[in-house]
Short mmCIF file of C-alpha atoms in Angstrom, two decimals:
data_model
loop_
_atom_site.label_atom_id
_atom_site.label_comp_id
_atom_site.label_asym_id
_atom_site.label_seq_id
_atom_site.Cartn_x
_atom_site.Cartn_y
_atom_site.Cartn_z
CA UNK A 146 15.12 -56.62 -10.00
CA UNK A 147 15.71 -58.64 -7.14
CA UNK A 148 14.04 -58.00 -4.24
CA UNK A 149 17.65 -57.53 -2.62
CA UNK A 150 17.43 -54.58 -5.16
CA UNK A 151 14.43 -53.77 -4.20
CA UNK A 152 13.95 -50.02 -3.10
CA UNK A 153 11.08 -50.36 -0.10
CA UNK A 154 11.71 -46.47 0.02
CA UNK A 155 8.04 -44.72 0.94
CA UNK A 156 6.75 -47.34 1.54
CA UNK A 157 5.76 -47.66 5.28
CA UNK A 158 5.04 -51.43 7.45
CA UNK A 159 3.56 -52.22 10.65
CA UNK A 160 5.37 -55.06 12.15
CA UNK A 161 3.43 -56.67 15.30
CA UNK A 162 6.05 -57.85 18.18
CA UNK A 163 9.05 -56.91 15.68
CA UNK A 164 11.85 -56.03 18.97
CA UNK A 165 13.59 -59.13 18.50
CA UNK A 166 13.80 -61.83 16.53
CA UNK A 167 11.60 -62.06 13.08
CA UNK A 168 9.78 -60.03 13.21
CA UNK A 169 13.14 -56.96 13.79
CA UNK A 170 14.79 -58.86 11.16
CA UNK A 171 11.59 -58.39 8.48
CA UNK A 172 12.29 -55.04 10.03
CA UNK A 173 15.84 -53.88 9.31
CA UNK A 174 15.59 -56.37 5.93
CA UNK A 175 13.15 -53.49 5.00
CA UNK A 176 15.08 -50.73 6.67
CA UNK A 177 18.06 -51.72 4.20
CA UNK A 178 16.32 -51.40 1.74
CA UNK A 179 14.66 -47.76 2.92
CA UNK A 180 11.25 -48.91 4.77
CA UNK A 181 9.80 -47.13 7.43
CA UNK A 182 8.52 -49.53 10.57
CA UNK A 183 6.27 -48.60 13.24
CA UNK A 184 7.06 -51.69 15.55
CA UNK A 185 3.97 -53.01 17.79
CA UNK A 186 5.93 -54.42 20.61
CA UNK A 187 5.18 -54.99 24.66
CA UNK A 188 8.43 -54.71 25.75
CA UNK A 189 9.60 -51.18 26.91
CA UNK A 190 12.27 -52.20 29.10
CA UNK A 191 14.46 -55.01 28.95
CA UNK A 192 13.87 -58.34 29.65
CA UNK A 193 16.39 -61.08 31.61
CA UNK A 194 15.59 -63.51 30.02
CA UNK A 195 14.91 -61.62 26.35
CA UNK A 196 16.98 -59.63 24.34
CA UNK A 197 16.49 -55.89 22.27
CA UNK A 198 13.66 -53.79 23.34
CA UNK A 199 10.65 -52.33 20.53
CA UNK A 200 13.40 -48.41 21.44
CA UNK A 201 16.69 -51.24 20.65
CA UNK A 202 14.68 -51.98 17.36
CA UNK A 203 13.99 -48.67 16.64
CA UNK A 204 17.96 -47.82 16.50
CA UNK A 205 18.73 -50.56 14.30
CA UNK A 206 16.19 -50.09 12.27
CA UNK A 207 17.33 -46.98 12.09
CA UNK A 208 21.19 -48.13 12.43
CA UNK A 209 19.60 -50.67 9.13
CA UNK A 210 18.84 -47.31 6.97
CA UNK A 211 15.07 -47.12 7.72
CA UNK A 212 12.86 -44.33 10.25
CA UNK A 213 10.91 -45.95 12.96
CA UNK A 214 8.05 -45.98 15.18
CA UNK A 215 8.12 -47.85 18.66
CA UNK A 216 4.14 -48.37 19.87
CA UNK A 217 4.50 -50.01 23.50
CA UNK A 218 1.07 -51.94 22.92
CA UNK A 219 -0.30 -55.50 22.92
CA UNK A 220 -1.61 -56.94 19.94
CA UNK A 221 -4.60 -58.46 21.85
CA UNK A 222 -5.96 -54.99 23.52
CA UNK A 223 -8.49 -53.77 20.47
CA UNK A 224 -7.19 -50.20 20.63
CA UNK A 225 -3.22 -50.85 20.76
CA UNK A 226 -3.42 -51.28 17.85
CA UNK A 227 -4.94 -49.23 16.29
CA UNK A 228 -2.46 -46.64 18.06
CA UNK A 229 -0.10 -48.47 15.85
CA UNK A 230 -1.97 -47.43 12.87
CA UNK A 231 -2.34 -44.06 13.40
CA UNK A 232 0.88 -43.21 14.83
CA UNK A 233 2.06 -44.78 11.29
CA UNK A 234 -0.44 -42.18 9.87
CA UNK A 235 1.02 -39.88 11.98
CA UNK A 236 4.37 -40.52 11.63
CA UNK A 237 4.32 -42.26 7.99
CA UNK A 238 0.77 -41.32 5.88
CA UNK A 239 -0.37 -44.43 5.94
CA UNK A 240 0.33 -47.81 5.65
CA UNK A 241 1.48 -50.47 2.86
CA UNK A 242 2.75 -53.80 4.92
CA UNK A 243 1.27 -54.91 7.70
CA UNK A 244 3.00 -58.57 8.82
CA UNK A 245 1.88 -60.38 11.31
CA UNK A 246 4.65 -61.94 13.72
CA UNK A 247 3.22 -61.57 17.44
CA UNK A 248 3.19 -65.92 17.73
CA UNK A 249 3.32 -67.26 21.04
CA UNK A 250 3.62 -70.80 20.97
CA UNK A 251 3.00 -73.24 24.11
CA UNK A 252 3.30 -77.95 22.89
CA UNK A 253 1.69 -78.78 25.90
CA UNK A 254 -0.47 -82.06 25.45
CA UNK A 255 -3.57 -82.03 26.13
CA UNK A 256 -4.42 -82.81 29.02
CA UNK A 257 -1.28 -81.04 30.60
CA UNK A 258 -1.72 -77.76 28.87
CA UNK A 259 -2.64 -74.42 31.13
CA UNK A 260 -6.69 -73.50 29.99
CA UNK A 261 -4.62 -69.68 30.42
CA UNK A 262 -1.79 -71.01 28.06
CA UNK A 263 -4.13 -72.12 25.44
CA UNK A 264 -6.31 -68.69 25.32
CA UNK A 265 -3.37 -66.95 25.42
CA UNK A 266 -2.01 -68.55 21.90
CA UNK A 267 -5.51 -68.22 20.57
CA UNK A 268 -5.24 -64.54 21.22
CA UNK A 269 -1.97 -63.34 20.71
CA UNK A 270 -1.89 -65.52 17.33
CA UNK A 271 -5.57 -65.76 15.92
CA UNK A 272 -7.03 -62.68 17.88
CA UNK A 273 -3.97 -60.24 17.81
CA UNK A 274 -3.38 -61.44 13.51
CA UNK A 275 -7.41 -60.53 13.21
CA UNK A 276 -7.56 -57.28 15.09
CA UNK A 277 -4.60 -55.51 13.49
CA UNK A 278 -5.28 -56.52 9.97
CA UNK A 279 -8.64 -55.49 10.41
CA UNK A 280 -7.58 -51.67 11.74
CA UNK A 281 -4.98 -51.90 8.51
CA UNK A 282 -7.68 -52.68 6.22
CA UNK A 283 -8.67 -48.96 5.37
CA UNK A 284 -4.88 -47.53 5.30
CA UNK A 285 -4.38 -51.04 2.61
CA UNK A 286 -6.91 -49.70 0.30
CA UNK A 287 -5.18 -46.28 -0.51
CA UNK A 288 -1.70 -48.10 -1.14
CA UNK A 289 0.06 -48.45 -4.15
CA UNK A 290 0.81 -52.05 -3.38
CA UNK A 291 -0.56 -53.55 -0.46
CA UNK A 292 0.24 -56.29 1.60
CA UNK A 293 -0.39 -58.70 4.78
CA UNK A 294 2.06 -61.38 5.76
CA UNK A 295 1.24 -63.46 8.38
CA UNK A 296 3.71 -65.38 9.67
CA UNK A 297 2.50 -69.01 9.22
CA UNK A 298 2.29 -72.59 8.32
CA UNK A 299 0.92 -74.41 5.21
CA UNK A 300 -1.83 -76.03 6.38
CA UNK A 301 -0.40 -79.26 6.80
CA UNK A 302 -3.14 -82.13 7.38
CA UNK A 303 -1.04 -84.58 7.81
CA UNK A 304 -2.19 -86.35 11.60
CA UNK A 305 0.98 -86.12 12.67
CA UNK A 306 0.54 -82.43 12.98
CA UNK A 307 -2.54 -82.14 14.10
CA UNK A 308 -1.77 -85.03 16.91
CA UNK A 309 1.47 -83.59 17.73
CA UNK A 310 0.50 -79.93 19.70
CA UNK A 311 -4.14 -79.87 18.57
CA UNK A 312 -4.04 -76.30 20.64
CA UNK A 313 -0.47 -74.91 19.26
CA UNK A 314 -2.14 -76.21 15.58
CA UNK A 315 -4.53 -74.98 16.47
CA UNK A 316 -3.74 -71.58 16.22
CA UNK A 317 -1.38 -71.62 13.58
CA UNK A 318 -3.43 -72.53 11.41
CA UNK A 319 -6.06 -70.44 12.31
CA UNK A 320 -3.94 -67.57 11.05
CA UNK A 321 -3.19 -69.07 8.10
CA UNK A 322 -7.44 -69.49 8.04
CA UNK A 323 -7.57 -65.39 8.03
CA UNK A 324 -5.17 -64.95 5.57
CA UNK A 325 -6.44 -66.98 2.89
CA UNK A 326 -10.05 -65.87 3.52
CA UNK A 327 -9.06 -63.35 3.35
CA UNK A 328 -7.47 -62.97 0.53
CA UNK A 329 -10.61 -64.37 -0.93
CA UNK A 330 -12.81 -62.05 1.13
CA UNK A 331 -10.66 -59.10 -0.60
CA UNK A 332 -10.22 -60.35 -4.01
CA UNK A 333 -11.64 -57.07 -5.56
CA UNK A 334 -9.21 -55.27 -3.30
CA UNK A 335 -5.60 -55.12 -5.05
CA UNK A 336 -4.41 -56.61 -1.59
CA UNK A 337 -1.92 -59.26 -1.35
CA UNK A 338 -3.05 -61.16 1.49
CA UNK A 339 -0.19 -64.29 2.58
CA UNK A 340 1.88 -66.06 4.56
CA UNK A 341 5.60 -67.05 5.36
CA UNK A 342 6.94 -69.59 6.65
CA UNK A 343 10.29 -71.32 8.12
CA UNK A 344 12.45 -74.26 6.45
CA UNK A 345 13.60 -74.65 9.76
CA UNK A 346 14.46 -74.05 13.12
CA UNK A 347 15.69 -69.89 13.08
CA UNK A 348 18.08 -68.81 15.31
CA UNK A 349 15.31 -66.64 17.96
CA UNK A 350 15.08 -66.60 21.55
CA UNK A 351 12.42 -69.06 22.44
CA UNK A 352 15.08 -71.68 20.29
CA UNK A 353 17.16 -69.88 22.87
CA UNK A 354 16.01 -70.35 25.92
CA UNK A 355 13.91 -74.04 25.51
CA UNK A 356 15.89 -77.20 26.24
CA UNK A 357 19.74 -78.15 24.28
CA UNK A 358 19.61 -74.44 23.66
CA UNK A 359 23.67 -74.37 21.59
CA UNK A 360 22.54 -77.68 20.28
CA UNK A 361 19.41 -76.45 18.83
CA UNK A 362 20.20 -72.64 17.65
CA UNK A 363 23.80 -74.68 16.23
CA UNK A 364 21.42 -76.94 14.26
CA UNK A 365 18.53 -73.70 13.84
CA UNK A 366 18.90 -70.86 10.80
CA UNK A 367 19.10 -67.75 11.47
CA UNK A 368 16.74 -65.27 10.84
CA UNK A 369 17.86 -63.65 7.66
CA UNK A 370 16.80 -66.95 6.05
CA UNK A 371 12.85 -65.06 6.50
CA UNK A 372 14.24 -61.76 6.47
CA UNK A 373 15.12 -62.37 2.62
CA UNK A 374 12.38 -64.17 1.61
CA UNK A 375 9.75 -61.70 3.46
CA UNK A 376 11.22 -59.55 0.49
CA UNK A 377 11.21 -61.21 -2.02
CA UNK A 378 7.05 -60.99 -1.53
CA UNK A 379 7.15 -58.09 -0.63
CA UNK A 380 8.78 -57.30 -3.96
CA UNK A 381 5.58 -58.87 -5.80
CA UNK A 382 2.81 -58.01 -6.76
CA UNK A 383 0.16 -58.19 -4.13
CA UNK A 384 -2.01 -60.24 -6.77
CA UNK A 385 0.82 -62.99 -8.14
CA UNK A 386 1.02 -64.14 -4.07
CA UNK A 387 -2.43 -63.35 -2.67
CA UNK A 388 -4.36 -66.48 -1.07
CA UNK A 389 -0.23 -68.35 -1.00
CA UNK A 390 1.26 -69.58 2.34
CA UNK A 391 5.08 -69.43 1.51
CA UNK A 392 8.02 -71.47 3.05
CA UNK A 393 11.54 -69.21 3.22
CA UNK A 394 13.84 -71.97 1.30
CA UNK A 395 11.79 -71.67 -1.43
CA UNK A 396 11.30 -68.43 -2.42
CA UNK A 397 14.79 -67.55 -2.20
CA UNK A 398 14.97 -71.04 -4.82
CA UNK A 399 13.23 -69.97 -6.36
CA UNK A 400 14.24 -66.77 -6.79
CA UNK A 401 17.93 -68.17 -8.17
CA UNK A 402 19.25 -68.19 -4.27
CA UNK A 403 20.99 -71.74 -4.77
CA UNK A 404 23.66 -71.54 -1.43
CA UNK A 405 21.34 -71.32 1.56
CA UNK A 406 24.46 -72.45 3.94
CA UNK A 407 24.63 -68.63 4.21
CA UNK A 408 21.62 -68.54 7.06
CA UNK A 409 23.72 -71.23 8.87
CA UNK A 410 22.63 -74.48 10.48
CA UNK A 411 24.32 -76.77 9.84
CA UNK A 412 24.36 -79.73 7.19
CA UNK A 413 21.18 -80.74 9.19
CA UNK A 414 19.30 -77.85 9.24
CA UNK A 415 16.03 -78.90 11.84
CA UNK A 416 13.05 -78.68 10.14
CA UNK A 417 10.42 -76.62 11.38
CA UNK A 418 6.98 -78.14 12.45
CA UNK A 419 4.15 -78.33 10.32
CA UNK A 420 6.66 -79.05 7.08
CA UNK A 421 7.38 -82.94 6.45
CA UNK A 422 10.44 -84.78 6.59
CA UNK A 423 11.37 -87.79 5.88
CA UNK A 424 9.35 -90.46 8.42
CA UNK A 425 7.14 -87.63 10.28
CA UNK A 426 3.64 -89.35 10.12
CA UNK A 427 5.04 -92.71 8.67
#
């Protein structure tokens, strides 16, 4: 059975930062397969530059065929994260999947990077991933098919990437190291800890609001490629995927998807950060 046919009925996801973009796309992909979804996000009211709120995301998930609950909260705050897990237990009986999606980015050079931005990346990316996973572990232990999927890159020690934006790199590789570390620490539990990263830029608000937004969007793939790759990973046995770092295009190609043009991006989509492309690191 392919991931397109795999039922997620009675499986419950907790997704951080799931009000829009990749997090919402993954939630919608799971909802179409019958999943329950708890969305943890700060956006309770519309933002002038960002589409959607955690409440509109819940409506989208339910329209896609799943059940959903919104938790307005901050992944950096232990009480908010605990409330998200408690909500999953109260409404759906437990947690089967955690998606560590919430993330902050600042690629300023070191000398011009404000300490406040540094702290924000560490707090959301690393601390948030730690807090949500830790809070969910007691419930994941009870699941028949437990997964923790973290949106973080393969560890690429190419000096090109190490020097491009060291602080952001530290925060994202920190997420990856937590996932790999948990795979080893909890190897006897049957929980699958894996990472997923896009091969190319993804058409999200972050890209749209950046310099050259329209041009960048045209050369970015849709968030659905990450949703489909996530579904493929989450359809597998946790023991098969634990301790591994995946790239979306490679996951789908291995699953038999031989035409990625359906996800947009044109003939030469922009290769994402931490993915080596011709000329990088030369």
